[in-house]
Short mmCIF file of C-alpha atoms and ligand atoms in Angstrom, two decimals:
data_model
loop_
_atom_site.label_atom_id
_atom_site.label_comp_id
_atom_site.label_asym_id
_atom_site.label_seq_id
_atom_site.Cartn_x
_atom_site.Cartn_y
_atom_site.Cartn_z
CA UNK C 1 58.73 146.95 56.84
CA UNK C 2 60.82 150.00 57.51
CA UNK C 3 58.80 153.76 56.39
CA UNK C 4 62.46 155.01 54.71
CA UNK C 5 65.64 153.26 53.28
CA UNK C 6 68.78 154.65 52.51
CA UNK C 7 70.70 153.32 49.43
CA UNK C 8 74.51 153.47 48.50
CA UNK C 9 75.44 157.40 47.74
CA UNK C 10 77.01 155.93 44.25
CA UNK C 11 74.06 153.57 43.55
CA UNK C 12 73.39 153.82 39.89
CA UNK C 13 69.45 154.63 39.40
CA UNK C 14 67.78 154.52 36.12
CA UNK C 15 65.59 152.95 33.37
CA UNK C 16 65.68 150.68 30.46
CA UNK C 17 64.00 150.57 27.07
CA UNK C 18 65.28 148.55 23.93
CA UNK C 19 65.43 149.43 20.51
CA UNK C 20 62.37 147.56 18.25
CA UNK C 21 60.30 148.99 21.12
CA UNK C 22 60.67 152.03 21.09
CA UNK C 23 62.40 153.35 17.97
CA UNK C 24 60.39 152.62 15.42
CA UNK C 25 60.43 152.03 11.65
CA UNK C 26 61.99 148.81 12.16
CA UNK C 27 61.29 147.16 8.90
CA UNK C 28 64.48 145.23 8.49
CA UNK C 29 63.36 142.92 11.50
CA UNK C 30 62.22 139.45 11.75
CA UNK C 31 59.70 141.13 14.74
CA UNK C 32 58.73 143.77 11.90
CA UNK C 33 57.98 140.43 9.61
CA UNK C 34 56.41 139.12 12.36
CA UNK C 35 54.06 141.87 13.43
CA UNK C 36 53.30 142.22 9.06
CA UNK C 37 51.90 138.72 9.07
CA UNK C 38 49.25 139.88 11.95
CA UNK C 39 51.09 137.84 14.68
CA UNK C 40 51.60 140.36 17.11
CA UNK C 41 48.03 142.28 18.65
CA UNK C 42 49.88 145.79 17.01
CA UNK C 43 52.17 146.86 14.43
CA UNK C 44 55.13 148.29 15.90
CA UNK C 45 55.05 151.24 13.16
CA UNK C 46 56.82 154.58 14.36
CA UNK C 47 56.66 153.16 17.74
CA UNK C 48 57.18 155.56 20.02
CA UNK C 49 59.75 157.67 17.63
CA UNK C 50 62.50 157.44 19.67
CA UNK C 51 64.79 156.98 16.65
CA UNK C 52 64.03 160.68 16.40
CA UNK C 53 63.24 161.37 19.67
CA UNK C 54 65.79 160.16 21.83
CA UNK C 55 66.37 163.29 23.13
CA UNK C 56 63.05 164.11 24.74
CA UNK C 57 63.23 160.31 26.29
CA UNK C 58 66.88 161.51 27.70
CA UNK C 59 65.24 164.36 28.94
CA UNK C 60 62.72 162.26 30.69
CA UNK C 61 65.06 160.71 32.40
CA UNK C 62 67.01 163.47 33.39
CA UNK C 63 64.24 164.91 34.79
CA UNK C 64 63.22 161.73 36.93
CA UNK C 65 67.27 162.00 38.39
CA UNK C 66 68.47 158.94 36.96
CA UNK C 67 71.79 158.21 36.29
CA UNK C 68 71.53 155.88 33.93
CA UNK C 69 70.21 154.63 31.08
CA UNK C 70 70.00 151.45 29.39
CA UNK C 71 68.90 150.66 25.42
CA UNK C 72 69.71 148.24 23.07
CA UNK C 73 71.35 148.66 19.66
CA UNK C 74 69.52 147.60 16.68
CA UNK C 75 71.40 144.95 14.58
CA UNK C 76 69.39 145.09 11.20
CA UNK C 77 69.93 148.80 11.19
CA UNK C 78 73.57 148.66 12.00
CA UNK C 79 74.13 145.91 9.67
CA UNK C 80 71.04 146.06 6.74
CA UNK C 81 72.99 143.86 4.61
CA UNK C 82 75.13 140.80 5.77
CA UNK C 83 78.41 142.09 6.28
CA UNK C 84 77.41 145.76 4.95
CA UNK C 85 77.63 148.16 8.31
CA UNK C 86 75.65 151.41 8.23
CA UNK C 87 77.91 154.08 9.14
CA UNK C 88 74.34 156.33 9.49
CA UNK C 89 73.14 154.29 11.84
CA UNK C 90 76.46 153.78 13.74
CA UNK C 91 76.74 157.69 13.92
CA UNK C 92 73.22 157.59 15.16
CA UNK C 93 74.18 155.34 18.09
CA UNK C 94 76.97 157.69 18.20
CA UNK C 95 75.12 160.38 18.72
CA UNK C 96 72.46 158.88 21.18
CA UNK C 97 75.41 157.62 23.76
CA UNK C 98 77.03 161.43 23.92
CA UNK C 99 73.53 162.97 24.19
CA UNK C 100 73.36 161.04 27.06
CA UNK C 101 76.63 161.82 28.67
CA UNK C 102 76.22 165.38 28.28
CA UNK C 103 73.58 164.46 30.48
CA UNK C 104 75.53 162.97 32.99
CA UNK C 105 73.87 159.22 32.57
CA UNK C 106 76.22 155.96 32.66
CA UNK C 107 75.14 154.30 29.05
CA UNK C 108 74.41 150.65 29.60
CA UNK C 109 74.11 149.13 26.10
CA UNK C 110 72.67 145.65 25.33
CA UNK C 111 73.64 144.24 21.99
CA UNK C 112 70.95 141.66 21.12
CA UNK C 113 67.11 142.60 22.36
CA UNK C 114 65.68 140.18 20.87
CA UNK C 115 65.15 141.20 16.85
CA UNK C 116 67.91 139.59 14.06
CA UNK C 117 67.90 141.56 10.47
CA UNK C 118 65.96 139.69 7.75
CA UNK C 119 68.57 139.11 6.03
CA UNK C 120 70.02 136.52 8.52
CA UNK C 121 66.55 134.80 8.72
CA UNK C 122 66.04 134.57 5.26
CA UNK C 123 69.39 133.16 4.61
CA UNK C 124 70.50 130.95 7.51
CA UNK C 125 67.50 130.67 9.67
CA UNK C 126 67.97 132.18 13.18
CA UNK C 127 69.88 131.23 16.40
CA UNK C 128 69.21 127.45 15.44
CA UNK C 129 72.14 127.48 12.76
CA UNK C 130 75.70 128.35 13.80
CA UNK C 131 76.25 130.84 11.23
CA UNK C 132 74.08 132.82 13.70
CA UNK C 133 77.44 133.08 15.93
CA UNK C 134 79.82 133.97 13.86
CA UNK C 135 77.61 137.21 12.27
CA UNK C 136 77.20 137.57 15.68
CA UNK C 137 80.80 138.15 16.65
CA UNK C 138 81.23 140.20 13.39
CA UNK C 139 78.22 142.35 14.44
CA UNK C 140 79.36 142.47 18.22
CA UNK C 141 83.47 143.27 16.69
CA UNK C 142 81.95 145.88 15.04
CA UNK C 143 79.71 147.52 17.42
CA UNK C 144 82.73 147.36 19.94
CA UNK C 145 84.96 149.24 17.48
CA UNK C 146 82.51 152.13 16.26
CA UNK C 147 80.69 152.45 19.63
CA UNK C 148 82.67 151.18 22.33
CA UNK C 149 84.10 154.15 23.55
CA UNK C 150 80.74 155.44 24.31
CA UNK C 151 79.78 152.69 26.19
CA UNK C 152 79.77 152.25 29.86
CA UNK C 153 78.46 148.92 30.68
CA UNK C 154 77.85 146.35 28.24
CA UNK C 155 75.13 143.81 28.25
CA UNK C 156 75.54 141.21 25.18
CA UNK C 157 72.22 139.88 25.41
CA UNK C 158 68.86 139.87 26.88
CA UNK C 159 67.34 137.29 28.41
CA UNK C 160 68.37 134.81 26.25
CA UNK C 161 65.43 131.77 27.44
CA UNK C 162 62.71 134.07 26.15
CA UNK C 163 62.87 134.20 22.76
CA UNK C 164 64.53 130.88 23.30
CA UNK C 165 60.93 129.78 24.78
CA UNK C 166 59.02 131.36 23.06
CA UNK C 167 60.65 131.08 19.65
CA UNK C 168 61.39 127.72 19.51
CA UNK C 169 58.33 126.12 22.20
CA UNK C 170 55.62 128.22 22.22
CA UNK C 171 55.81 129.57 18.29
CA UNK C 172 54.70 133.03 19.79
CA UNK C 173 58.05 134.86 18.78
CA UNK C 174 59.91 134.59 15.58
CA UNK C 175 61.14 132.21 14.23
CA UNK C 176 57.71 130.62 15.88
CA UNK C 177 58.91 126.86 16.06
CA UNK C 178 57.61 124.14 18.25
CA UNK C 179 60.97 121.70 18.27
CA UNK C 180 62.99 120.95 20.73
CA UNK C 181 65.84 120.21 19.09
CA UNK C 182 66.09 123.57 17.21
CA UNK C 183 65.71 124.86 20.57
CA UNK C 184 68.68 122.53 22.10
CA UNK C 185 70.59 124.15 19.00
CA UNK C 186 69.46 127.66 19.46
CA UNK C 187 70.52 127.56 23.14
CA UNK C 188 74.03 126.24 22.41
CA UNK C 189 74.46 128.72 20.03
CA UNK C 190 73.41 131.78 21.89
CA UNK C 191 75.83 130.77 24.68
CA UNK C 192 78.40 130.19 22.30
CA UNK C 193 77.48 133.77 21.18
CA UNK C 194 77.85 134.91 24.43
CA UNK C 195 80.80 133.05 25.76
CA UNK C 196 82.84 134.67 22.66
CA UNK C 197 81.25 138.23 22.80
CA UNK C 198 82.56 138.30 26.10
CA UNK C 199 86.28 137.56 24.62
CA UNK C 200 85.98 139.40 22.25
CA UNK C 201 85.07 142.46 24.23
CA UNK C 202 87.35 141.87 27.40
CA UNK C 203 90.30 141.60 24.49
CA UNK C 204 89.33 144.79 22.58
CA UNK C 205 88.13 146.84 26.12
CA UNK C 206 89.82 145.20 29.10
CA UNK C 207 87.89 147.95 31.15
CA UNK C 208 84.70 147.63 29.87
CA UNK C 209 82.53 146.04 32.26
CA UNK C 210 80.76 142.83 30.25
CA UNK C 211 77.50 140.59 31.07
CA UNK C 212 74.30 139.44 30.22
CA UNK C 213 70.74 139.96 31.62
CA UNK C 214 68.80 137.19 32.99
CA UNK C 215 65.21 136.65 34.02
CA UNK C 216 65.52 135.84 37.47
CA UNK C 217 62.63 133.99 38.30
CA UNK C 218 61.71 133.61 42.12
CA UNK C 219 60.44 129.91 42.64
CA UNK C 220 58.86 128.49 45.94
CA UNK C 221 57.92 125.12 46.31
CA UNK C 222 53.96 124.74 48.15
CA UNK C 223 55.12 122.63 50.49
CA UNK C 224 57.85 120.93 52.08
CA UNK C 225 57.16 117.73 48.88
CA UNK C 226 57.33 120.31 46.42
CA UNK C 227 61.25 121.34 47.41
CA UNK C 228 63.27 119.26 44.93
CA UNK C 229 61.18 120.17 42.02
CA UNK C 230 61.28 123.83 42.23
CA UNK C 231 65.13 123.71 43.39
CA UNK C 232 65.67 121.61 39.92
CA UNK C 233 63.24 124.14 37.63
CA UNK C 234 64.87 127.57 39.84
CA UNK C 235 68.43 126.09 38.94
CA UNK C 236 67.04 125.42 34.97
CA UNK C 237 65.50 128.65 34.44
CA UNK C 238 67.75 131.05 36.34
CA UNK C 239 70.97 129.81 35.54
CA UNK C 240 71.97 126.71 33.40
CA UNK C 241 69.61 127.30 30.75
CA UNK C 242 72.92 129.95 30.07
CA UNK C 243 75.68 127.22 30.21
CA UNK C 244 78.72 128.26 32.20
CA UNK C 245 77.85 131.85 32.93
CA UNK C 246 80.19 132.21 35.84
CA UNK C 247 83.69 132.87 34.26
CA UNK C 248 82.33 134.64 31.07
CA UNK C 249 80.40 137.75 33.08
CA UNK C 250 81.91 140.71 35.28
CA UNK C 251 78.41 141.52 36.48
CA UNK C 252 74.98 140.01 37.35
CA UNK C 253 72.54 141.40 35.22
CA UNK C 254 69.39 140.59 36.88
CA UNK C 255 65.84 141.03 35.11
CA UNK C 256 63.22 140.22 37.68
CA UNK C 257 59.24 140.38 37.09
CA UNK C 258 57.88 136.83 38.17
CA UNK C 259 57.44 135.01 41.37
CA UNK C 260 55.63 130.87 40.89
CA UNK C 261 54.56 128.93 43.35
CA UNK C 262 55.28 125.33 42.55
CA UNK C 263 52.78 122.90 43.46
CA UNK C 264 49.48 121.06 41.66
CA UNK C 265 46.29 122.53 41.08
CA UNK C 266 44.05 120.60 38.95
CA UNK C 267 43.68 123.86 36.32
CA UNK C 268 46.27 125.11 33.80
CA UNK C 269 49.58 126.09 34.07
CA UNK C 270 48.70 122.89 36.23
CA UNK C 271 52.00 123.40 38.50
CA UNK C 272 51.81 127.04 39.51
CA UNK C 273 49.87 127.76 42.40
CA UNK C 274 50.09 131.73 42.72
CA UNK C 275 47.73 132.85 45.30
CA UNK C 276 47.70 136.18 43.54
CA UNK C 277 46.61 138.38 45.24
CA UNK C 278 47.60 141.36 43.42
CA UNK C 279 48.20 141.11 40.04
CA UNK C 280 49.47 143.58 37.44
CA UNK C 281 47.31 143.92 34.43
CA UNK C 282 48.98 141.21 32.45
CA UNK C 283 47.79 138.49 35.45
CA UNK C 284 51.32 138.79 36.74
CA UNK C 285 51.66 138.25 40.40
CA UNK C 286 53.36 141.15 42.37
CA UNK C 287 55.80 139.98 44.78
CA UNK C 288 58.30 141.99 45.78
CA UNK C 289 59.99 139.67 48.35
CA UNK C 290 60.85 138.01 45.33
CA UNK C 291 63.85 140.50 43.99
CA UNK C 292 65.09 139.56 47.66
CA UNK C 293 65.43 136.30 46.92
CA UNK C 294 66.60 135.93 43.67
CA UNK C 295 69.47 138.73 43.87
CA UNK C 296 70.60 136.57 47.42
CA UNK C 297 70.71 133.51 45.90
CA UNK C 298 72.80 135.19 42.71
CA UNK C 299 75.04 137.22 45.23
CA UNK C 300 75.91 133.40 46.76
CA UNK C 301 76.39 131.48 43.48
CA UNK C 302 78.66 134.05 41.29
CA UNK C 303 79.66 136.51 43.92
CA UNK C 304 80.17 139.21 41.67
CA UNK C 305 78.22 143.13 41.62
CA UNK C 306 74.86 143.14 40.76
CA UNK C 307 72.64 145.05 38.67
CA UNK C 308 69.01 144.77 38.61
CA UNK C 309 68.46 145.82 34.75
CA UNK C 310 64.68 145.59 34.37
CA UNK C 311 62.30 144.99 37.32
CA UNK C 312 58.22 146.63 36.43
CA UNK C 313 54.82 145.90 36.38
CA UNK C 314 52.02 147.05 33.40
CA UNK C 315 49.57 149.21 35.25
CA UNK C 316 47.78 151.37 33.14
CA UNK C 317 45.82 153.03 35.79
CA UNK C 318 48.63 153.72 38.43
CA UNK C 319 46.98 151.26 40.61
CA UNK C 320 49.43 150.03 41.75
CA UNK C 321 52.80 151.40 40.52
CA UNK C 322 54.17 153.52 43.56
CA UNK C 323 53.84 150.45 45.83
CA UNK C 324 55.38 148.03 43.78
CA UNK C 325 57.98 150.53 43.20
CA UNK C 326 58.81 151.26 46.70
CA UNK C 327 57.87 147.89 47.75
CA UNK C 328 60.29 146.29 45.49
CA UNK C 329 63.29 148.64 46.98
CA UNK C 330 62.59 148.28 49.94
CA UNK C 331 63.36 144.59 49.59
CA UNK C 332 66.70 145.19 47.93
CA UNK C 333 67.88 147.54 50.30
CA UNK C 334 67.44 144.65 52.88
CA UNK C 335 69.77 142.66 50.88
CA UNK C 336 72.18 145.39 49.93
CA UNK C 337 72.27 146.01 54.05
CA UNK C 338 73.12 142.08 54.42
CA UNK C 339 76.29 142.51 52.35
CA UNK C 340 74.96 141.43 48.64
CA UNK C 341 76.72 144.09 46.39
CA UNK C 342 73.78 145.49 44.20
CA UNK C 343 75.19 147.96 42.38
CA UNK C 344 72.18 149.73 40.34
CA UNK C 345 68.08 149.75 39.74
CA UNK C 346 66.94 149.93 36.13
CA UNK C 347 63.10 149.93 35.87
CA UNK C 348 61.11 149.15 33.01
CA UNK C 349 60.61 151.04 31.40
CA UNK C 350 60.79 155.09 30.93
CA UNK C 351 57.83 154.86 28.48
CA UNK C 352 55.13 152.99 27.87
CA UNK C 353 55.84 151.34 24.53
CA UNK C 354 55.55 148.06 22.16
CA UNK C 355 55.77 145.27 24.35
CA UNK C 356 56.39 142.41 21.62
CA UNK C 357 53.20 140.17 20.72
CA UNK C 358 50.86 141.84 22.94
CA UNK C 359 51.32 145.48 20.76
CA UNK C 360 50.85 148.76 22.60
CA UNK C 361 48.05 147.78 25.27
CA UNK C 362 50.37 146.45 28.38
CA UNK C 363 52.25 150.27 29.80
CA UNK C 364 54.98 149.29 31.46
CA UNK C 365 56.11 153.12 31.18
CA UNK C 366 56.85 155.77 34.71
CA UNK C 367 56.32 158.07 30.77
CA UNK C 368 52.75 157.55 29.42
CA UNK C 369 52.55 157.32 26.12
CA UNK C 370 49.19 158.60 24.61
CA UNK C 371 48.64 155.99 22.33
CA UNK C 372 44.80 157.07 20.94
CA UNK C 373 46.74 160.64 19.85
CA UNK C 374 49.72 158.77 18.74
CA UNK C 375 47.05 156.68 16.63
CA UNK C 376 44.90 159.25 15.32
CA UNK C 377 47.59 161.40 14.56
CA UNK C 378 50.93 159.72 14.23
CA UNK C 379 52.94 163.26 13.68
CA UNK C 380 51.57 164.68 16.91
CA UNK C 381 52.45 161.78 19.66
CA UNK C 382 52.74 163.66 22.91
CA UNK C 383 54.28 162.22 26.21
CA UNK C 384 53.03 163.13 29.46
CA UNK C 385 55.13 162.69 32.73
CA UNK C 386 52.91 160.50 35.08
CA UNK C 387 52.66 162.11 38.92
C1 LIG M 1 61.89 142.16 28.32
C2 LIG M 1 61.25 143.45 27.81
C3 LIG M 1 59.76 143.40 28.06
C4 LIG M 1 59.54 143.28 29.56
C5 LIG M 1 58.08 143.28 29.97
C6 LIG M 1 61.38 141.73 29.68
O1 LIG M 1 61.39 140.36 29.77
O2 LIG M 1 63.28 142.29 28.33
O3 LIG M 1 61.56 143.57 26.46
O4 LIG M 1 59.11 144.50 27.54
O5 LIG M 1 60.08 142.06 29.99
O6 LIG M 1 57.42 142.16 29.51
#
């Protein structure tokens, strides 16, 4: 593998973080429900403040020479009543996206990371009942109008197939189903969702770059027998689990964390058969031939620029973290030299920070956050720049 690799002069660099886990005070949240009932390992609480902090966590990033910066908005706080917009929060938002150019950062914005407001749950259910769609073109409409000057690239949702999964299958995320049929209905509609957001926004902002993020898997069959499956569950899980993505994104937005062997072993998961050999501290393989492959094959099947939005590894001793980083570019500069157009790096995340069911343990953050202060004394949270 080459010592030093030279990227693009205009290649975007930066980092991601999205709104329920970082901001917190989150309360109007199904995830805030969620975490209440003791289904999550932490309470999100004041998460990491960034509601109030955003500036030191632009800072951070400034001072790690990115040049962008990705968050999400936060639906339940810019609509806390269906149909009722907050123009607080939407100055807010406002206020976070110039902060950030001042700083000279593009602002990549997803609209959906994962929470919906109360409300909508308590009403109509979730992403298994079409109202879901249309309050989600309202919400997108509006978000477009208030903030879409301030916007640089614009992501409509994240990784739709994991709350999908793990909503609707597993019953770890809210709504926390098991039924497949919710699920077939929950999938329709988020495409749906996403099919018209991207209208909607290509109408109101012809210049306004639109897509999605998806996690891009890398599958490999064991052996030669193994081929067809893993070509049918790659295909499933990386791309038609979104419908007809290709006409209804201007960008490949490109998550990638997970590499699976596919194969038998006589154990559970009984059809990945990870050597794993390094791990992260979440048991997740490290691969980094992986963002390689999956950013090729994307580059081949939509032809269109590339952005690898979120790409990390939970390492809360550092084991581990400057390899995988520079590991994992290295890789992507091979594909960038055979022609793919990859147009940015986001890593996840700038700071440690809620990671969903498993609370505060997993740091995914280049930022640590010192949780035992932040704990013991909420008011006096201090972040400390990692070397
Ligand atoms: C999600 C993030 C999450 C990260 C690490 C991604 O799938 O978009 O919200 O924190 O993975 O698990």
């Amino acid at each position: 593998m080459p010592k030093k690799v030279k990227f693009p002069s205009n290649f975007l660099w930066g980092v991601a973080y999205s709104s329920h886990q970082v901001e917190g005070g989150n309360s109007n949240n199904d995830w805030w429900e969620w975490e209440q009932k003791g289904k999550a390992n932490d309470k999100s609480g004041k998460a990491c403040d960034s509601w109030n902090r955003f500036r030191e966590d632009h800072q951070l990033a400034q001072g790690l020479g990115c040049g962008g910066f990705r968050l999400s908005l936060e639906w339940s706080r810019i609509e806390p009543k269906e149909g009722i917009f907050s123009f607080d929060a939407i100055d807010h938002y406002r206020k976070v996206l110039k902060d950030l150019k001042e700083r000279g950062m593009k602002r990549v914005v997803t609209l959906w990371h994962w929470p919906l407001p109360i409300w909508l749950v308590k009403k109509y259910g979730g992403w298994h009942k079409k109202e879901t769609v249309f309050l989600f073109e309202k919400y997108c409409q509006k978000a477009l109008e208030e903030l879409g000057d301030e916007i640089d690239l614009f992501i409509t949702m994240n990784e739709p197939i994991v709350p999908l999964n793990n909503g609707y299958l597993t019953a770890k995320f809210p709504p926390g189903k098991r039924n497949p049929l919710f699920y077939r209905w929950a999938r329709k509609n988020m495409i749906l969702a996403h099919q018209s957001c991207y209208q909607l926004a290509k109408k109101r902002k012809p210049n306004l770059p639109v897509g999605i993020t998806t996690l891009f898997n890398f599958f490999e069959p064991k052996s030669a027998s193994w081929e067809w499956l893993t070509k049918k569950i790659e295909n499933w899980y990386n791309h038609s689990v979104l419908g007809n993505i290709k006409d209804y994104q201007d960008f490949v937005g490109i998550d990638y964390y997970f590499h699976n062997k596919i194969g038998f072993k006589p154990s559970f998961p009984f059809f990945i058969c990870n050597e794993n050999k390094k791990v992260s501290d979440l048991g997740w393989e490290i691969f980094p031939r992986g963002i390689y492959e999956v950013t090729k094959d994307a580059w081949q099947r939509y032809q269109k620029p590339i952005y690898i939005f979120e790409n990390g590894l939970a390492d809360s001793e550092d084991k581990y973290r400057q390899e995988f980083i520079r590991d994992h570019l290295i890789w992507l500069n091979k594909a960038i030299k055979e022609g793919v157009e990859i147009k940015g790096y986001f890593h996840w995340s700038l700071i440690d920070n809620f990671e969903w069911a498993l609370g505060f343990g997993p740091r995914f953050g280049l930022c640590a956050m010192d949780i035992q202060l932040w704990s013991a004394n909420r008011d006096q949270a201090i972040f400390i720049i990692k070397k």
